[in-house]
């Protein structure tokens, strides 16, 4: 789904860059309300985890693969505004360091992969929780459906952008059919990864899952034959089972293993957009990436001849850079929130 340079013309790319910049500004403000001393470190980890899992392309059809987009996962774990920032940090690191996703198309990719997926996924997620029982299983099930729908939504968004500013003369109907069809399949993989990850975090620290914050139901007492709300009681502490530090270290270790080792066994087939672009001729005017000369281009370390070692080192470096960059962003957002709190209280 990473759009290279040359797929979308300059005016459309410029407009999406403005849209993306505006959405990021709104997200920075919204993230101040979502992040606190507990969730800010988790947000940086979520960005690193998304980077790592995006390296794990999985086969979805003959000669086609897919990978996690991450908007649904980020929105449910750390909140929709913070989720947009998480995915945007990943896209920025991928574009600058790994030549993955065009730099002139960065606005297109942020709009498509960060904004559309997060907004659609979180809207679906919240809608489902309104009608489902308020249980942890409902959160996991809603995560699955939200992630499943977010991927074809991104495919639709790309098709619309291509209809407005595509650089080749290809039937929009053919593009839409091919893009949506393959990304529905990719959405199944996205949904499975998202539900498994959300379920795993809920199992050990449900209090850290943004989408599960409203699950606590008040105790009901029967008084004179009628159910009434019992006085609120403090929730039992959860940190005794798994501390935030343990969760963070475990998540970072898992990200490093996935990017540094498991990624070697990922599918080598082109992803959904690459396959459609090649089959339909969308890539006819694709340009070489501005960062093609990066020592980490194409997820390999320059001058390291062993493919397994090169890819593994690139993955580890990517996780490290992303967790540092993401943590710095969210730490700054949290500090801004803390600095504003006294003035708002006056």
Short mmCIF file of C-alpha atoms in Angstrom, two decimals:
data_model
loop_
_atom_site.label_atom_id
_atom_site.label_comp_id
_atom_site.label_asym_id
_atom_site.label_seq_id
_atom_site.Cartn_x
_atom_site.Cartn_y
_atom_site.Cartn_z
CA UNK A 1 0.00 0.00 0.00
CA UNK A 2 3.05 2.30 0.13
CA UNK A 3 2.55 4.59 -2.88
CA UNK A 4 5.81 5.32 -4.76
CA UNK A 5 6.74 8.59 -6.42
CA UNK A 6 5.12 9.03 -9.82
CA UNK A 7 1.83 7.18 -9.28
CA UNK A 8 -0.05 10.38 -8.34
CA UNK A 9 0.55 13.74 -10.04
CA UNK A 10 2.14 16.73 -8.27
CA UNK A 11 -1.03 18.83 -7.68
CA UNK A 12 -2.90 15.93 -6.06
CA UNK A 13 0.17 15.01 -4.01
CA UNK A 14 0.42 18.61 -2.83
CA UNK A 15 -3.23 18.68 -1.78
CA UNK A 16 -2.86 15.42 0.16
CA UNK A 17 0.25 16.85 1.82
CA UNK A 18 -1.82 19.79 3.05
CA UNK A 19 -4.57 17.43 4.22
CA UNK A 20 -2.02 15.25 5.99
CA UNK A 21 -0.35 18.25 7.65
CA UNK A 22 -3.71 19.49 8.90
CA UNK A 23 -4.67 16.06 10.21
CA UNK A 24 -1.34 15.72 11.99
CA UNK A 25 -1.80 19.12 13.63
CA UNK A 26 -5.26 18.08 14.84
CA UNK A 27 -3.86 14.73 15.99
CA UNK A 28 -1.11 16.41 17.99
CA UNK A 29 -3.74 18.37 19.88
CA UNK A 30 -6.00 15.36 20.32
CA UNK A 31 -3.13 13.16 21.48
CA UNK A 32 -2.62 15.46 24.48
CA UNK A 33 -5.94 14.22 25.82
CA UNK A 34 -5.16 10.57 25.10
CA UNK A 35 -1.61 10.33 26.42
CA UNK A 36 -0.65 10.21 30.07
CA UNK A 37 2.25 8.86 32.07
CA UNK A 38 1.03 5.29 31.48
CA UNK A 39 0.22 5.37 27.78
CA UNK A 40 2.90 7.69 26.36
CA UNK A 41 5.66 5.01 26.50
CA UNK A 42 3.23 2.47 25.01
CA UNK A 43 2.61 4.73 22.01
CA UNK A 44 6.28 4.70 21.01
CA UNK A 45 6.29 0.92 21.34
CA UNK A 46 3.16 0.62 19.19
CA UNK A 47 4.92 2.55 16.40
CA UNK A 48 7.94 0.23 16.60
CA UNK A 49 5.72 -2.86 16.63
CA UNK A 50 3.84 -1.68 13.55
CA UNK A 51 7.15 -1.09 11.77
CA UNK A 52 8.28 -4.60 12.65
CA UNK A 53 5.07 -6.36 11.62
CA UNK A 54 4.93 -4.42 8.35
CA UNK A 55 8.10 -6.29 7.37
CA UNK A 56 6.20 -9.58 7.58
CA UNK A 57 4.50 -9.87 4.20
CA UNK A 58 2.07 -12.79 4.15
CA UNK A 59 0.74 -14.51 0.99
CA UNK A 60 -2.88 -13.71 0.11
CA UNK A 61 -3.18 -14.99 -3.47
CA UNK A 62 -1.05 -16.44 -6.25
CA UNK A 63 1.94 -14.15 -6.60
CA UNK A 64 0.56 -11.51 -4.21
CA UNK A 65 1.30 -10.69 -0.58
CA UNK A 66 0.07 -8.25 2.02
CA UNK A 67 1.22 -6.72 5.26
CA UNK A 68 -0.22 -4.94 8.26
CA UNK A 69 -1.21 -1.29 7.77
CA UNK A 70 -1.60 -0.74 11.51
CA UNK A 71 -4.18 2.04 11.72
CA UNK A 72 -6.77 -0.08 13.52
CA UNK A 73 -4.23 -1.58 15.91
CA UNK A 74 -2.81 1.81 16.87
CA UNK A 75 -6.21 3.49 17.29
CA UNK A 76 -7.54 0.75 19.57
CA UNK A 77 -4.41 0.46 21.69
CA UNK A 78 -3.51 4.13 22.18
CA UNK A 79 -6.40 6.18 20.75
CA UNK A 80 -7.32 7.48 17.29
CA UNK A 81 -5.36 10.75 17.43
CA UNK A 82 -2.26 9.05 18.78
CA UNK A 83 -2.83 6.23 16.30
CA UNK A 84 -2.56 8.64 13.36
CA UNK A 85 0.74 9.88 14.77
CA UNK A 86 2.04 6.32 15.32
CA UNK A 87 1.46 5.25 11.72
CA UNK A 88 2.79 8.57 10.41
CA UNK A 89 6.05 8.12 12.33
CA UNK A 90 6.41 4.66 10.78
CA UNK A 91 5.76 6.00 7.26
CA UNK A 92 8.28 8.79 7.75
CA UNK A 93 10.99 6.38 8.90
CA UNK A 94 10.25 3.99 6.04
CA UNK A 95 10.32 6.74 3.43
CA UNK A 96 13.51 8.45 4.59
CA UNK A 97 15.63 5.49 5.68
CA UNK A 98 14.35 2.50 3.71
CA UNK A 99 13.14 4.06 0.42
CA UNK A 100 9.71 2.55 1.02
CA UNK A 101 6.93 4.90 -0.09
CA UNK A 102 7.77 7.96 -2.15
CA UNK A 103 8.83 11.18 -0.46
CA UNK A 104 6.73 13.30 -2.81
CA UNK A 105 3.92 10.82 -2.10
CA UNK A 106 4.31 11.09 1.68
CA UNK A 107 1.11 13.12 1.92
CA UNK A 108 -0.70 10.45 -0.10
CA UNK A 109 0.60 7.68 2.14
CA UNK A 110 -0.17 9.49 5.40
CA UNK A 111 -3.68 10.31 4.17
CA UNK A 112 -4.31 6.78 2.95
CA UNK A 113 -2.50 4.57 5.45
CA UNK A 114 -2.58 6.67 8.62
CA UNK A 115 -5.69 8.83 8.45
CA UNK A 116 -8.19 6.74 6.48
CA UNK A 117 -7.40 3.44 8.20
CA UNK A 118 -7.44 4.96 11.68
CA UNK A 119 -10.65 6.95 11.22
CA UNK A 120 -12.56 4.11 9.57
CA UNK A 121 -11.31 1.48 12.00
CA UNK A 122 -12.03 3.48 15.13
CA UNK A 123 -15.49 4.53 13.91
CA UNK A 124 -16.38 0.89 13.21
CA UNK A 125 -14.85 -0.20 16.52
CA UNK A 126 -16.82 2.32 18.58
CA UNK A 127 -20.02 1.54 16.71
CA UNK A 128 -19.70 -2.17 17.40
CA UNK A 129 -18.98 -1.64 21.09
CA UNK A 130 -22.25 0.25 21.41
CA UNK A 131 -24.23 -2.86 20.45
CA UNK A 132 -22.00 -5.67 21.73
CA UNK A 133 -21.83 -6.83 25.37
CA UNK A 134 -19.28 -4.84 27.34
CA UNK A 135 -16.69 -7.60 27.64
CA UNK A 136 -13.08 -8.11 26.67
CA UNK A 137 -14.14 -10.58 24.02
CA UNK A 138 -16.29 -7.89 22.47
CA UNK A 139 -13.27 -5.58 22.26
CA UNK A 140 -11.28 -8.29 20.50
CA UNK A 141 -14.14 -9.10 18.12
CA UNK A 142 -14.72 -5.43 17.34
CA UNK A 143 -10.98 -5.05 16.72
CA UNK A 144 -11.13 -7.85 14.16
CA UNK A 145 -14.01 -6.33 12.20
CA UNK A 146 -12.62 -2.80 12.40
CA UNK A 147 -9.23 -3.88 11.07
CA UNK A 148 -10.83 -6.01 8.37
CA UNK A 149 -12.80 -3.05 6.99
CA UNK A 150 -10.00 -0.51 7.31
CA UNK A 151 -7.84 -2.11 4.63
CA UNK A 152 -10.33 -2.10 1.72
CA UNK A 153 -11.27 1.42 2.87
CA UNK A 154 -7.66 2.43 2.24
CA UNK A 155 -7.85 0.73 -1.17
CA UNK A 156 -10.96 2.76 -2.00
CA UNK A 157 -9.18 5.95 -0.89
CA UNK A 158 -6.22 5.19 -3.15
CA UNK A 159 -8.56 4.51 -6.06
CA UNK A 160 -10.26 7.87 -5.54
CA UNK A 161 -6.91 9.65 -5.40
CA UNK A 162 -5.82 7.84 -8.54
CA UNK A 163 -9.06 8.84 -10.27
CA UNK A 164 -8.24 12.49 -9.50
CA UNK A 165 -4.50 12.53 -10.06
CA UNK A 166 -3.34 9.27 -11.61
CA UNK A 167 -0.41 9.67 -14.00
CA UNK A 168 -1.41 6.86 -16.37
CA UNK A 169 -4.53 6.27 -18.41
CA UNK A 170 -5.98 3.17 -16.79
CA UNK A 171 -9.68 2.39 -16.34
CA UNK A 172 -10.72 3.42 -12.84
CA UNK A 173 -13.19 0.55 -12.76
CA UNK A 174 -10.38 -1.94 -13.32
CA UNK A 175 -8.21 -0.28 -10.70
CA UNK A 176 -11.04 -0.28 -8.14
CA UNK A 177 -11.95 -3.92 -8.76
CA UNK A 178 -8.37 -5.12 -8.49
CA UNK A 179 -7.42 -2.95 -5.51
CA UNK A 180 -10.50 -3.64 -3.42
CA UNK A 181 -10.53 -7.33 -4.26
CA UNK A 182 -6.96 -8.05 -3.17
CA UNK A 183 -7.15 -5.76 -0.15
CA UNK A 184 -10.21 -7.51 1.20
CA UNK A 185 -7.98 -10.58 1.41
CA UNK A 186 -5.18 -8.58 2.98
CA UNK A 187 -7.74 -7.22 5.45
CA UNK A 188 -8.28 -10.73 6.81
CA UNK A 189 -4.60 -10.91 7.75
CA UNK A 190 -4.73 -7.40 9.19
CA UNK A 191 -7.77 -8.36 11.25
CA UNK A 192 -6.13 -11.50 12.63
CA UNK A 193 -2.94 -9.67 13.64
CA UNK A 194 -4.88 -6.80 15.20
CA UNK A 195 -7.27 -9.02 17.17
CA UNK A 196 -4.46 -11.24 18.44
CA UNK A 197 -2.36 -8.28 19.55
CA UNK A 198 -5.24 -6.41 21.20
CA UNK A 199 -6.37 -9.62 22.90
CA UNK A 200 -2.86 -10.28 24.20
CA UNK A 201 -2.52 -6.81 25.72
CA UNK A 202 -6.03 -6.93 27.22
CA UNK A 203 -5.16 -10.26 28.84
CA UNK A 204 -2.32 -8.73 30.86
CA UNK A 205 -3.05 -4.98 31.09
CA UNK A 206 -6.59 -4.08 30.04
CA UNK A 207 -6.20 -0.68 31.70
CA UNK A 208 -3.63 0.29 29.06
CA UNK A 209 -5.88 -0.43 26.07
CA UNK A 210 -7.53 2.83 25.05
CA UNK A 211 -10.47 1.10 23.37
CA UNK A 212 -11.23 -0.92 26.51
CA UNK A 213 -11.43 1.99 28.97
CA UNK A 214 -15.21 1.98 29.11
CA UNK A 215 -15.63 -1.72 29.85
CA UNK A 216 -16.00 -1.40 33.60
CA UNK A 217 -19.64 -1.80 34.43
CA UNK A 218 -21.09 -0.56 37.67
CA UNK A 219 -22.23 -3.19 40.14
CA UNK A 220 -26.02 -3.57 40.34
CA UNK A 221 -27.84 -4.26 43.62
CA UNK A 222 -31.44 -5.38 43.95
CA UNK A 223 -33.32 -3.09 46.35
CA UNK A 224 -37.05 -3.65 46.93
CA UNK A 225 -37.18 -5.75 43.77
CA UNK A 226 -35.45 -3.15 41.59
CA UNK A 227 -31.87 -3.01 40.27
CA UNK A 228 -29.97 0.10 41.33
CA UNK A 229 -26.36 1.19 40.87
CA UNK A 230 -24.09 0.25 43.73
CA UNK A 231 -21.60 2.81 45.09
CA UNK A 232 -18.49 2.96 42.96
CA UNK A 233 -15.57 0.94 44.22
CA UNK A 234 -11.97 1.25 43.09
CA UNK A 235 -10.95 -1.28 40.46
CA UNK A 236 -8.48 -3.92 41.60
CA UNK A 237 -4.89 -3.13 40.67
CA UNK A 238 -3.69 -4.83 37.51
CA UNK A 239 -0.03 -3.86 37.62
CA UNK A 240 0.71 -6.64 40.10
CA UNK A 241 0.35 -9.16 37.28
CA UNK A 242 2.37 -7.36 34.58
CA UNK A 243 4.14 -4.06 35.12
CA UNK A 244 4.27 -1.43 32.41
CA UNK A 245 8.02 -1.87 32.21
CA UNK A 246 7.69 -5.62 31.70
CA UNK A 247 5.07 -5.11 29.02
CA UNK A 248 7.23 -2.51 27.26
CA UNK A 249 10.35 -4.67 27.34
CA UNK A 250 8.40 -7.71 26.14
CA UNK A 251 6.84 -5.74 23.30
CA UNK A 252 10.17 -4.29 22.22
CA UNK A 253 11.82 -7.72 22.33
CA UNK A 254 9.01 -9.18 20.22
CA UNK A 255 9.40 -6.34 17.71
CA UNK A 256 13.14 -6.92 17.44
CA UNK A 257 12.67 -10.66 16.92
CA UNK A 258 9.99 -10.13 14.29
CA UNK A 259 11.99 -7.53 12.35
CA UNK A 260 15.42 -9.05 12.88
CA UNK A 261 14.67 -12.75 12.41
CA UNK A 262 11.12 -13.66 11.39
CA UNK A 263 11.10 -11.11 8.56
CA UNK A 264 13.59 -13.26 6.64
CA UNK A 265 10.82 -15.81 6.14
CA UNK A 266 8.23 -13.28 4.93
CA UNK A 267 6.71 -13.64 1.49
CA UNK A 268 8.85 -12.20 -1.31
CA UNK A 269 5.84 -11.69 -3.59
CA UNK A 270 4.82 -8.09 -4.40
CA UNK A 271 2.21 -6.60 -2.12
CA UNK A 272 -1.32 -5.75 -3.24
CA UNK A 273 -0.57 -2.30 -4.66
CA UNK A 274 2.64 -3.41 -6.37
CA UNK A 275 0.85 -6.34 -8.00
CA UNK A 276 -2.11 -4.26 -9.20
CA UNK A 277 0.21 -1.47 -10.39
CA UNK A 278 2.27 -3.90 -12.45
CA UNK A 279 -0.70 -5.81 -13.88
CA UNK A 280 -2.73 -2.69 -14.78
CA UNK A 281 0.12 -0.43 -15.83
CA UNK A 282 -0.26 2.09 -13.01
CA UNK A 283 3.51 2.03 -12.47
CA UNK A 284 4.37 3.19 -15.99
CA UNK A 285 5.57 6.58 -14.74
CA UNK A 286 6.96 5.51 -11.38
CA UNK A 287 10.18 7.33 -10.46
CA UNK A 288 13.23 6.17 -8.57
CA UNK A 289 13.00 6.89 -4.88
CA UNK A 290 14.87 9.95 -3.66
CA UNK A 291 16.39 7.82 -0.89
CA UNK A 292 17.37 4.95 -3.19
CA UNK A 293 21.00 5.54 -2.22
CA UNK A 294 20.29 5.17 1.50
CA UNK A 295 22.50 2.56 3.21
CA UNK A 296 19.27 0.92 4.43
CA UNK A 297 17.32 1.09 1.15
CA UNK A 298 15.06 -1.89 0.45
CA UNK A 299 15.43 -3.10 4.04
CA UNK A 300 19.02 -4.22 3.73
CA UNK A 301 22.31 -2.89 5.11
CA UNK A 302 24.71 -1.67 2.48
CA UNK A 303 27.93 -3.68 2.08
CA UNK A 304 26.57 -6.63 4.09
CA UNK A 305 26.55 -9.46 1.57
CA UNK A 306 24.68 -12.06 3.62
CA UNK A 307 20.98 -11.52 2.85
CA UNK A 308 19.75 -12.89 6.18
CA UNK A 309 22.16 -10.76 8.21
CA UNK A 310 21.58 -7.66 6.07
CA UNK A 311 17.81 -7.82 6.35
CA UNK A 312 17.91 -8.66 10.04
CA UNK A 313 20.22 -5.75 10.86
CA UNK A 314 18.05 -3.37 8.84
CA UNK A 315 14.98 -4.56 10.72
CA UNK A 316 16.62 -4.13 14.12
CA UNK A 317 17.87 -0.66 13.17
CA UNK A 318 14.40 0.26 11.92
CA UNK A 319 12.73 -0.84 15.14
CA UNK A 320 15.31 1.05 17.20
CA UNK A 321 15.01 4.28 15.21
CA UNK A 322 11.21 4.10 15.19
CA UNK A 323 10.85 3.49 18.91
CA UNK A 324 13.23 6.38 19.65
CA UNK A 325 11.53 8.76 17.20
CA UNK A 326 8.05 7.75 18.31
CA UNK A 327 8.87 7.97 22.00
CA UNK A 328 10.41 11.42 21.49
CA UNK A 329 7.25 12.67 19.75
CA UNK A 330 4.90 11.29 22.38
CA UNK A 331 7.10 12.40 25.26
CA UNK A 332 7.01 15.93 23.84
CA UNK A 333 3.23 15.77 23.44
CA UNK A 334 2.85 14.57 27.02
CA UNK A 335 5.12 17.34 28.33
CA UNK A 336 3.04 19.90 26.44
CA UNK A 337 -0.07 18.48 28.10
CA UNK A 338 1.54 18.62 31.53
CA UNK A 339 2.69 22.20 30.91
CA UNK A 340 -0.80 23.29 29.90
CA UNK A 341 -2.56 21.59 32.79
CA UNK A 342 -1.73 24.25 35.45
CA UNK A 343 -2.80 27.14 33.19
CA UNK A 344 -6.05 25.39 32.27
CA UNK A 345 -6.79 24.85 35.94
CA UNK A 346 -6.60 28.59 36.69
#
